[in-house]
mmCIF file of C-alpha atoms and ligand atoms in Angstrom:
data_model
loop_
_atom_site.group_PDB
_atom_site.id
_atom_site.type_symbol
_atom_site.label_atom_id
_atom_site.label_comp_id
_atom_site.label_asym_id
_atom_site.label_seq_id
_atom_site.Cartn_x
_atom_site.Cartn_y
_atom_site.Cartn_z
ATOM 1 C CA UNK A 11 -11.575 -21.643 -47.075
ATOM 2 C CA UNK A 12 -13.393 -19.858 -49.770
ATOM 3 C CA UNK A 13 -16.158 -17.778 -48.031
ATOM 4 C CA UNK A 14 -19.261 -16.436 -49.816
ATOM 5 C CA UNK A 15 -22.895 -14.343 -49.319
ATOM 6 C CA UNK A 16 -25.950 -13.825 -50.685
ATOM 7 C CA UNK A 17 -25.937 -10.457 -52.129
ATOM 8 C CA UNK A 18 -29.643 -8.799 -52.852
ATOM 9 C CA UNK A 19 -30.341 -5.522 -54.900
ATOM 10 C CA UNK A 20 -33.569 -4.566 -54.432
ATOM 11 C CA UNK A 21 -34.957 -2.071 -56.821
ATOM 12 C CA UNK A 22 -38.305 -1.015 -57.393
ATOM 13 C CA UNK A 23 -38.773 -2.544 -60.458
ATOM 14 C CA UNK A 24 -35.878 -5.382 -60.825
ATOM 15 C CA UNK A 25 -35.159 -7.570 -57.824
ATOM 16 C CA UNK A 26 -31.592 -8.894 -58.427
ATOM 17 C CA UNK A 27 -29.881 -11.589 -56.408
ATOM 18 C CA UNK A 28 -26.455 -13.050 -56.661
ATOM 19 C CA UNK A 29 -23.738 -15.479 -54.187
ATOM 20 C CA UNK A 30 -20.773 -13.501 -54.287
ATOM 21 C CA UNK A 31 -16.880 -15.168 -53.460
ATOM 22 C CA UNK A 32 -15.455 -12.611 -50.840
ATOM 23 C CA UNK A 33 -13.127 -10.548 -52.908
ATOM 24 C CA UNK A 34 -15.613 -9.656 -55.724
ATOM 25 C CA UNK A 35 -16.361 -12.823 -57.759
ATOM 26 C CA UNK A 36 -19.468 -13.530 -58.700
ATOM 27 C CA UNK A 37 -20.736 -16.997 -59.082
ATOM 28 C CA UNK A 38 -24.208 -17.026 -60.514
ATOM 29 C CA UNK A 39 -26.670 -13.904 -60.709
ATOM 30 C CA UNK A 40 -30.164 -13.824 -61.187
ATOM 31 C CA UNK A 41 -32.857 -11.031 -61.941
ATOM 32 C CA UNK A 42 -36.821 -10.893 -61.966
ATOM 33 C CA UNK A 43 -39.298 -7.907 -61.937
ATOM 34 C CA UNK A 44 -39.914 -7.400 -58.513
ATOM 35 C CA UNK A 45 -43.650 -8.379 -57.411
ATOM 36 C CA UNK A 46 -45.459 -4.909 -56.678
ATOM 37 C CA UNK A 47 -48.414 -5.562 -55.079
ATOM 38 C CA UNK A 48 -48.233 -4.266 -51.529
ATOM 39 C CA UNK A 49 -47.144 -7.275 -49.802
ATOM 40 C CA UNK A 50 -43.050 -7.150 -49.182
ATOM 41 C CA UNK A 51 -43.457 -10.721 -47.887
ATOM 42 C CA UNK A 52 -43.877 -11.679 -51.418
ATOM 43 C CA UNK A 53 -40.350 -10.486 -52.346
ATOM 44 C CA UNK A 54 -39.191 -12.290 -49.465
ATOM 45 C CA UNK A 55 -40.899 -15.224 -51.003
ATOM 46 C CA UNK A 56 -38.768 -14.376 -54.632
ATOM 47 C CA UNK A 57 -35.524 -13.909 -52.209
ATOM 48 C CA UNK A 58 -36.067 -17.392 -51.014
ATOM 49 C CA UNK A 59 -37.142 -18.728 -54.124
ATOM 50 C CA UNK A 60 -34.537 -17.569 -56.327
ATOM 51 C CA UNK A 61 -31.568 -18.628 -53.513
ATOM 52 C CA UNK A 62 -33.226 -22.095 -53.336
ATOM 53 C CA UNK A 63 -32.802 -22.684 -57.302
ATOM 54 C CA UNK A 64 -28.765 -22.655 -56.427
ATOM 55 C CA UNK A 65 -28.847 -25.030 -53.535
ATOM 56 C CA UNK A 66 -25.509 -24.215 -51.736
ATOM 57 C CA UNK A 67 -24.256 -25.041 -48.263
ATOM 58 C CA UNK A 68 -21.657 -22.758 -48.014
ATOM 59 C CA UNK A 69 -23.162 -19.227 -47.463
ATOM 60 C CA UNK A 70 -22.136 -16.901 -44.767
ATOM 61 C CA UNK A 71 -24.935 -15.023 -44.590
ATOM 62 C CA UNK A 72 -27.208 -12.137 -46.525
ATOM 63 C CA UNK A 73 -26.011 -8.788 -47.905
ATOM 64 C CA UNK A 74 -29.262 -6.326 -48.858
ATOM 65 C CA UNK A 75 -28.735 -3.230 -50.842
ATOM 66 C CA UNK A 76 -31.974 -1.395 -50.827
ATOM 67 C CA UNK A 77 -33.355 2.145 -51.932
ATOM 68 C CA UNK A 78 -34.706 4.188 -48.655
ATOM 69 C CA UNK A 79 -35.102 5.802 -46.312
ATOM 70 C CA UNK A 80 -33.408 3.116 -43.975
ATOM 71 C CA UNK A 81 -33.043 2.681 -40.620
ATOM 72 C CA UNK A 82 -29.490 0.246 -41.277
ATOM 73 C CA UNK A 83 -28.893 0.121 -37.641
ATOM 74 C CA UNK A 84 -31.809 -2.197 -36.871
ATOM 75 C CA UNK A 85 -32.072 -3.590 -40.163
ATOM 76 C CA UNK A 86 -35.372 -1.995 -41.101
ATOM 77 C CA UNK A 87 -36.628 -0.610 -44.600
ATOM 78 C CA UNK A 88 -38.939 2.341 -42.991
ATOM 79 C CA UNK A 89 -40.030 3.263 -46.548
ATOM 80 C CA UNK A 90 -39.467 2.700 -50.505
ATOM 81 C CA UNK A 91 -41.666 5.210 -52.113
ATOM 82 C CA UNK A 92 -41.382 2.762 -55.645
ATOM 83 C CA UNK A 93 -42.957 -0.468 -53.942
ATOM 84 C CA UNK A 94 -46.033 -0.226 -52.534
ATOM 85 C CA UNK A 95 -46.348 -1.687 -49.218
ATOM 86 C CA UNK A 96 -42.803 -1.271 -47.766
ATOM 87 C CA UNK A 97 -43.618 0.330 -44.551
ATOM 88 C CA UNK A 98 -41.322 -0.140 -41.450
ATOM 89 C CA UNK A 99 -40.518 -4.019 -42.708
ATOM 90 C CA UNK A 100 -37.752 -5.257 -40.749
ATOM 91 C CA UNK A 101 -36.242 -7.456 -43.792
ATOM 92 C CA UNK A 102 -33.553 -7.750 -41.727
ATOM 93 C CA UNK A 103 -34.950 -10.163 -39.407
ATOM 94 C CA UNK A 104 -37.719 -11.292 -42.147
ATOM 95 C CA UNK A 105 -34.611 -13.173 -43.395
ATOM 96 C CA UNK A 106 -32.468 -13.837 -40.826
ATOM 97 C CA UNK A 107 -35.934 -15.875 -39.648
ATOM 98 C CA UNK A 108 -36.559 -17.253 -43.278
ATOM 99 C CA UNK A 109 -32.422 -18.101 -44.134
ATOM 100 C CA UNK A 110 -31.376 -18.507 -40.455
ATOM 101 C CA UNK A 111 -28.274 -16.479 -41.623
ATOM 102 C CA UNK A 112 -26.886 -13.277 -40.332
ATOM 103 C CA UNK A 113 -28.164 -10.301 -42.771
ATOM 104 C CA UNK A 114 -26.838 -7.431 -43.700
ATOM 105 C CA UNK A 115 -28.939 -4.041 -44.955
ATOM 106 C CA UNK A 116 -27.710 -0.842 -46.710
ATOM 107 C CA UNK A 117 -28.544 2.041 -48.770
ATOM 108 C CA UNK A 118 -28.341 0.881 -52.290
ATOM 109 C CA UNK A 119 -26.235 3.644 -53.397
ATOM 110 C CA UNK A 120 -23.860 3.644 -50.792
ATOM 111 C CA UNK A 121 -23.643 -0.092 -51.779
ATOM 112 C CA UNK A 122 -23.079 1.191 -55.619
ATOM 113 C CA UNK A 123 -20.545 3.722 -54.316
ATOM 114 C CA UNK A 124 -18.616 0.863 -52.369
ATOM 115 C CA UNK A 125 -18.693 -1.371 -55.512
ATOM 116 C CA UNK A 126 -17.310 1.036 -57.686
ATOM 117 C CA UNK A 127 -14.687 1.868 -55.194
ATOM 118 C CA UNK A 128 -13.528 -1.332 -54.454
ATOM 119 C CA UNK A 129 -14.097 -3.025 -57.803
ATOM 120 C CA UNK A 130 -14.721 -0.526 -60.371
ATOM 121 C CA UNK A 131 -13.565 3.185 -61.539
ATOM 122 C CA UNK A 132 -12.521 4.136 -58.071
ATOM 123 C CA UNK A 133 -10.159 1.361 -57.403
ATOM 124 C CA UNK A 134 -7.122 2.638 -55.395
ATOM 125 C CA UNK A 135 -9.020 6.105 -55.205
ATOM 126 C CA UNK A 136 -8.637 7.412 -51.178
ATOM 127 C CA UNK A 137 -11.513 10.176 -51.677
ATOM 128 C CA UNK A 138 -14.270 9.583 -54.205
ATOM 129 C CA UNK A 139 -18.179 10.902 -55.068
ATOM 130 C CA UNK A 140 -20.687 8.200 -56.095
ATOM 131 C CA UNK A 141 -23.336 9.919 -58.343
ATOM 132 C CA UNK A 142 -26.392 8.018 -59.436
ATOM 133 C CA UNK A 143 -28.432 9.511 -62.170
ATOM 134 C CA UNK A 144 -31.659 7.990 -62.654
ATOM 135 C CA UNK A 145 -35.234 8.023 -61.989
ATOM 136 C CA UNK A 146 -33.795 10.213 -58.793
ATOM 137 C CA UNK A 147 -30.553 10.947 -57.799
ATOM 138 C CA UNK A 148 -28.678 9.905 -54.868
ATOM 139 C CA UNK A 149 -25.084 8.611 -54.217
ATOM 140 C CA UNK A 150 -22.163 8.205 -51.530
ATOM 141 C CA UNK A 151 -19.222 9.351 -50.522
ATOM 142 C CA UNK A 152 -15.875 7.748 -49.794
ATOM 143 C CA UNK A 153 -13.081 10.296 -47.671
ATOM 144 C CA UNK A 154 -10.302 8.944 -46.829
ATOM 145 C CA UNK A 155 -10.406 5.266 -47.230
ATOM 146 C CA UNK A 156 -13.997 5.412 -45.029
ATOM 147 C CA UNK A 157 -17.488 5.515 -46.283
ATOM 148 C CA UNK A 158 -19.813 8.357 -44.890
ATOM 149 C CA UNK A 159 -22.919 6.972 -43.373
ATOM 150 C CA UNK A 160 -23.811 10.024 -41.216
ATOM 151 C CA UNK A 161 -26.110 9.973 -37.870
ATOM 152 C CA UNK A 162 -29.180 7.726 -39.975
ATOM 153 C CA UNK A 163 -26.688 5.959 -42.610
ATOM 154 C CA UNK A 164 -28.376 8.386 -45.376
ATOM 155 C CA UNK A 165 -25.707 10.647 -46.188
ATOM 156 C CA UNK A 166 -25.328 10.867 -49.693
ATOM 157 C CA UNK A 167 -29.331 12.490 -50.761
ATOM 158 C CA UNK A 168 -27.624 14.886 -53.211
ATOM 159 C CA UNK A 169 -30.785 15.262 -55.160
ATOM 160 C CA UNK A 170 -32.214 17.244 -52.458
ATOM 161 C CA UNK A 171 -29.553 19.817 -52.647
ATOM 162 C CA UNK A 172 -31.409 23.321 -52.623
ATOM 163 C CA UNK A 173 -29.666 24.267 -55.965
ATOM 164 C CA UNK A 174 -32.469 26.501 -57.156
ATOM 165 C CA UNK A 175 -34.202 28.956 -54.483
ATOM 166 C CA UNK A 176 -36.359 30.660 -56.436
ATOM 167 C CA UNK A 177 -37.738 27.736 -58.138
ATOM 168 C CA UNK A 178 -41.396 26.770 -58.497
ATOM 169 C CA UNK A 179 -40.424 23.600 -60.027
ATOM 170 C CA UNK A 180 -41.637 20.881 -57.788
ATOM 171 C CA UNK A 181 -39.205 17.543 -56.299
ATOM 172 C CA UNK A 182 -40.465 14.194 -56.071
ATOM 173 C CA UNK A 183 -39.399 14.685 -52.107
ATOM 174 C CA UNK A 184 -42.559 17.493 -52.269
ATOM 175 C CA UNK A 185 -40.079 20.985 -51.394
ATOM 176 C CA UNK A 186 -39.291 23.182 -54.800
ATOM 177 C CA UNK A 187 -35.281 23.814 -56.228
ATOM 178 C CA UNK A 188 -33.879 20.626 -55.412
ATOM 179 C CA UNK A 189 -30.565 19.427 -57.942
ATOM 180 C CA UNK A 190 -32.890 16.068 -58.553
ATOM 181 C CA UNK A 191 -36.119 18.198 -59.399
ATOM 182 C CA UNK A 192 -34.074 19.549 -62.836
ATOM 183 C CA UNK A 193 -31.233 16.720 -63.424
ATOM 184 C CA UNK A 194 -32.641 13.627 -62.779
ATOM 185 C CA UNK A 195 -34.230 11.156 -65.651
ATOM 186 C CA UNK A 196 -37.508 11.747 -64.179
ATOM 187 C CA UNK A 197 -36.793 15.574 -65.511
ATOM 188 C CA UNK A 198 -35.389 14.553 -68.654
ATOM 189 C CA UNK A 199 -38.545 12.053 -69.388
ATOM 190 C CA UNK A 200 -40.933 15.137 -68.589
ATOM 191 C CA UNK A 201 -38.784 17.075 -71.076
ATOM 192 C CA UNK A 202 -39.046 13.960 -73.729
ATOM 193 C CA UNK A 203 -42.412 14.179 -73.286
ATOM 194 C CA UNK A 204 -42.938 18.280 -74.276
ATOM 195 C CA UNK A 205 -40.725 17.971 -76.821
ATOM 196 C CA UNK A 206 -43.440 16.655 -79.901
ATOM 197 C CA UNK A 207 -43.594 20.297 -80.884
ATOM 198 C CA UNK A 208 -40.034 21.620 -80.424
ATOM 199 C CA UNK A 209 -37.831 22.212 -83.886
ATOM 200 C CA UNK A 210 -37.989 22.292 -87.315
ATOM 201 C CA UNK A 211 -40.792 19.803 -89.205
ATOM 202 C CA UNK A 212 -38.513 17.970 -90.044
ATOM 203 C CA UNK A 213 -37.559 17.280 -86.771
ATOM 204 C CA UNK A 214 -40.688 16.950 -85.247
ATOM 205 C CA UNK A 215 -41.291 14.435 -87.977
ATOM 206 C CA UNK A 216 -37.872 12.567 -86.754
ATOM 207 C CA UNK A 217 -38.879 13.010 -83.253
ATOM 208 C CA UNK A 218 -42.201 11.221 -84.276
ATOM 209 C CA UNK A 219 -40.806 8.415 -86.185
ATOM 210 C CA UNK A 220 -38.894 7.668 -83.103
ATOM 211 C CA UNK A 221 -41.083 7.608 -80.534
ATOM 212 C CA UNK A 222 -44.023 6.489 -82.334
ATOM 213 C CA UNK A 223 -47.441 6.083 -79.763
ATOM 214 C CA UNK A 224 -45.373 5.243 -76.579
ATOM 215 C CA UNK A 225 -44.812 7.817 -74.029
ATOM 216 C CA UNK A 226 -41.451 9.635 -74.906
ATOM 217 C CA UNK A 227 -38.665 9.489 -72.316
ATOM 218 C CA UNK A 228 -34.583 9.981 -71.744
ATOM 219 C CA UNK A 229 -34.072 6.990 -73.952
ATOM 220 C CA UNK A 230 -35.720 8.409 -76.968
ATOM 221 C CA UNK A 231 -33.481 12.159 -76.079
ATOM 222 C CA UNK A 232 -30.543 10.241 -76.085
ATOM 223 C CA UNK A 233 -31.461 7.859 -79.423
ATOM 224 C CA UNK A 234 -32.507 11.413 -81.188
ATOM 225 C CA UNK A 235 -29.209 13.479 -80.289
ATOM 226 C CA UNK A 236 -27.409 10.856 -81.515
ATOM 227 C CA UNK A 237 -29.237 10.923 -84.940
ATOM 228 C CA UNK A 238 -28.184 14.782 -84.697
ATOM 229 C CA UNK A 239 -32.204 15.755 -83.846
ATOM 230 C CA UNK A 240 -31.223 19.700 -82.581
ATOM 231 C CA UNK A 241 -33.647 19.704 -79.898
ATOM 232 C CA UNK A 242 -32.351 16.559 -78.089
ATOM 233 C CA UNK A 243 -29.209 17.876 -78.619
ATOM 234 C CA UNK A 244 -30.236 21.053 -76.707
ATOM 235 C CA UNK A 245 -31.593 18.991 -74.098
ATOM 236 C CA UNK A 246 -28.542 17.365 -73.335
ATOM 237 C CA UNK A 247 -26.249 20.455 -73.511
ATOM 238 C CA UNK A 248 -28.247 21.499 -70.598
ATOM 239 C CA UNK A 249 -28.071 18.226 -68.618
ATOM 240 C CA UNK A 250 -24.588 18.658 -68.799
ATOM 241 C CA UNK A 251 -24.802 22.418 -66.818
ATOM 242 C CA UNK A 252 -27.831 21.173 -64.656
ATOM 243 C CA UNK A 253 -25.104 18.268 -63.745
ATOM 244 C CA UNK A 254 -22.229 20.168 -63.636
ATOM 245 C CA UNK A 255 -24.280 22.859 -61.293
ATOM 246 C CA UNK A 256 -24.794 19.604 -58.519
ATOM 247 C CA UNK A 257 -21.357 18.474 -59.235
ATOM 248 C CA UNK A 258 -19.409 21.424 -58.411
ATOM 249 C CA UNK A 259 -21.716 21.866 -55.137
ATOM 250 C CA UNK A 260 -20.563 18.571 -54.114
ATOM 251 C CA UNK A 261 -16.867 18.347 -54.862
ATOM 252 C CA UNK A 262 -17.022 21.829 -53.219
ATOM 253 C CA UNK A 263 -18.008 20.068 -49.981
ATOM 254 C CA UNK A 264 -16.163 17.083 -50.036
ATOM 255 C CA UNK A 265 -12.686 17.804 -52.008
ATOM 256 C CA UNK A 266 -12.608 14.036 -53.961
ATOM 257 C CA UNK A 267 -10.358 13.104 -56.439
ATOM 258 C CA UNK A 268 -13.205 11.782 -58.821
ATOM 259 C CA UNK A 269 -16.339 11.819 -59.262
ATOM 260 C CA UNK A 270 -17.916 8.665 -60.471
ATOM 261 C CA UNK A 271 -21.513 8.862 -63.167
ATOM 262 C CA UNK A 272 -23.674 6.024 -62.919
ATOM 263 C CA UNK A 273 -27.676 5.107 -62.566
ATOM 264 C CA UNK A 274 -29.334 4.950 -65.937
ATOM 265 C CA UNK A 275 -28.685 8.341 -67.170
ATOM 266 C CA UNK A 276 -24.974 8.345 -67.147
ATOM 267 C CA UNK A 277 -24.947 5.500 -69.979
ATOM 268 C CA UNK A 278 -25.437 8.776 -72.385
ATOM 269 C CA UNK A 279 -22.917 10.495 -70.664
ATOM 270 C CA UNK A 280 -21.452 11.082 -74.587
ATOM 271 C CA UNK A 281 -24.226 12.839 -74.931
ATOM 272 C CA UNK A 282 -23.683 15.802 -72.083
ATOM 273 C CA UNK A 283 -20.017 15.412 -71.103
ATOM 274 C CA UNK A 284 -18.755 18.450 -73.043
ATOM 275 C CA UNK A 285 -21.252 20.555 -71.237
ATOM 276 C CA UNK A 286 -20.770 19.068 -67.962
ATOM 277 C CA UNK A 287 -17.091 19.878 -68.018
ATOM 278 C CA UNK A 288 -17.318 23.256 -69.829
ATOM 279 C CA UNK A 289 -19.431 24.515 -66.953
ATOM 280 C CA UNK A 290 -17.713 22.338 -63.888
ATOM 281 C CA UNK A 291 -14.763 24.350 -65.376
ATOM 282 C CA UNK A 292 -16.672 27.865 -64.405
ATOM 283 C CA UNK A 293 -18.352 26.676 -61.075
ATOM 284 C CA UNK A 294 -15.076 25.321 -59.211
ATOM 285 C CA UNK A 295 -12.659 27.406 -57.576
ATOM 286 C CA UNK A 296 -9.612 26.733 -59.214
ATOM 287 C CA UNK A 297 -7.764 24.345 -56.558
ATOM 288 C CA UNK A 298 -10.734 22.253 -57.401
ATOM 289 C CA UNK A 299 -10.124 22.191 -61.535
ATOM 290 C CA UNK A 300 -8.227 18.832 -61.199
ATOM 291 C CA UNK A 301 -11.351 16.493 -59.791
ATOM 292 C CA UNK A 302 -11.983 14.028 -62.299
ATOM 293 C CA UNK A 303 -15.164 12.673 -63.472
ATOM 294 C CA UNK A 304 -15.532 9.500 -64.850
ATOM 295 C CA UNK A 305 -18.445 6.897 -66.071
ATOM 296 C CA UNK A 306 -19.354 4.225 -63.608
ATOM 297 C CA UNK A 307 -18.061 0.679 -64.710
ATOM 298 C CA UNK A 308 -20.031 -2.497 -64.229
ATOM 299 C CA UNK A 309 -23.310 -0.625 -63.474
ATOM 300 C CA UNK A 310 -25.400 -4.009 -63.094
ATOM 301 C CA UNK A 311 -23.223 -5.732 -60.599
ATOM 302 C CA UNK A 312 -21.617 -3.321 -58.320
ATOM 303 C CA UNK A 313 -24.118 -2.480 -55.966
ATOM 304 C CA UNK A 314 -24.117 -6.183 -55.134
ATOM 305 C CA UNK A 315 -20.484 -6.847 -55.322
ATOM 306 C CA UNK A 316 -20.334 -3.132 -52.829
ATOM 307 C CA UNK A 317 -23.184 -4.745 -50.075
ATOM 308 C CA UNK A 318 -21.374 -8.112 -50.817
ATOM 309 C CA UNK A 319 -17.824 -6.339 -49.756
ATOM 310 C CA UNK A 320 -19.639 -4.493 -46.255
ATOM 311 C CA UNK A 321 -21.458 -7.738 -45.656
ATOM 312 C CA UNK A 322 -17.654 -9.552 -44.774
ATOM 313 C CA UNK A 323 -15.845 -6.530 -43.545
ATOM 314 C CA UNK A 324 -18.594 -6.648 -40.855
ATOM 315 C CA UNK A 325 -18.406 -10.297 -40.363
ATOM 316 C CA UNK A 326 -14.711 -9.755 -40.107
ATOM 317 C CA UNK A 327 -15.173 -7.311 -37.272
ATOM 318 C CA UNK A 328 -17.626 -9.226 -35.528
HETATM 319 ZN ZN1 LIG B 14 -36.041 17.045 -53.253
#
């Protein structure tokens, strides 16, 4: 018999839900902006609403990919900085009560490391880094064949790696030097948004015509270094080293055989890939040189089709 979950990503701005077919098939998927305004019984409300516009009688249960800090063992969400409100909610048993379903929570990136290691880039891969570049960065780690939770299933916070000691430059986590505080998209929009005065007029002129009244951000760098605008171009170059500084801490640590790109930033991975790998090739010792590092696959859909995956492997076990 064909078994199948709800699977949830909940992000602080999109709120996407999907049923997924154990083995990875998805059957219908559906995204809205996620209702901001302090009350997380609200987005249970969009959970619910969104599940009863597919009327099916055949779920096994609810799979939750969310960002943290989580407590996964008792199913509570003890804070997401992005949504306002989302103190210690136990949305674990919110919808267990709500869906009278068993319900499944985990870090969202260790779900996006699970898709794209079952399902995606890493397929068949024993030992693999999830990297997600975006407004912060985070990720997860597969060794062996097992996924690393650690002692609070939060292993994985690579953007607080103390890269930088003697840096002034402040993280969004509130300590100075961390890997997330220079490479993350949040650093690249601050950069976008100095960078009005930077270059020739010409380019400045470019750079205007671009970005026109709106607040400039990673979007614009990437659109402008691909028009050949110097500056942007710079900016990228150095994404690549900032990157490659992280990366090489990391596959120092955990010896995969890839590293997988992917959050929001790693769709201009054209843009920084020659100076990512130029400078991985100085940091690593040389047993290291052969780690791979490839582009995440299926960005949209594999954190679901990840919790999806650890929502019947538990079910299996239970
Ligand atoms: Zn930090």
């Amino acid at each position: 018999m064909k078994a199948f979950c709800i699977a949830v990503d909940l992000g602080g701005s999109q709120l996407r839900i999907a049923k997924v077919q154990k083995g990875g098939q998805i059957h219908w998927q559906r995204s809205v902006s996620t209702i901001n305004e302090g009350q997380p019984s609200q987005v249970i409300d969009q959970i619910q609403a969104l599940v009863a516009s597919h009327p099916d009688a055949d779920i096994r249960g609810i799979a939750v990919a969310a960002p943290g800090p989580l407590d996964t063992r008792n199913g509570t969400v003890l804070c997401i900085p992005t949504l306002a409100g989302w103190e210690n909610v136990a949305i674990t048993r919110l919808l267990e009560e709500r869906f009278k379903l068993p319900v499944l929570l985990e870090n969202d990136a260790i779900s996006a490391a699970v898709g794209q290691w079952r399902f995606g880039v890493g397929k068949d891969v024993t030992d693999m880094v999830y990297l997600t570049v975006s407004t912060g960065i985070g990720g997860g780690v597969i060794s062996n064949n097992h996924v690393l939770r650690g002692v609070r299933g939060a292993a994985g916070h690579f953007g607080h790696l103390l890269l930088y000691p003697d840096s002034t430059t402040q993280c969004a986590c509130g300590k100075m030097g961390c890997f997330e505080a220079y490479a993350s998209g949040s650093a690249l929009d601050a950069i976008a948004r100095t960078l009005h005065s930077a270059g020739s007029q010409q380019e400045r002129t470019q750079w205007h015509a671009l970005v026109g009244n709106g607040p400039a951000s990673a979007i614009h760098l990437a659109q402008a270094a691909m028009d050949g605008h110097e500056p942007a171009r710079g900016v990228w170059r150095q994404q690549g080293v900032y990157l490659a500084q992280g990366i090489a801490s990391i596959v120092h640590a955990f010896d995969p055989a890839c590293v997988v790109l992917g959050g929001g930033v790693s769709k201009s991975y054209s843009c920084f890939a020659d100076s990512l790998l130029e400078e991985l090739d100085k940091r690593l010792m040389p047993a290291f040189s052969n780690v791979s590092i490839k582009q995440a696959s299926g960005i949209e859909t594999a954190g679901l089709l990840g919790v999806a995956s650890l929502f019947f492997e538990h079910q299996d076990c239970s």
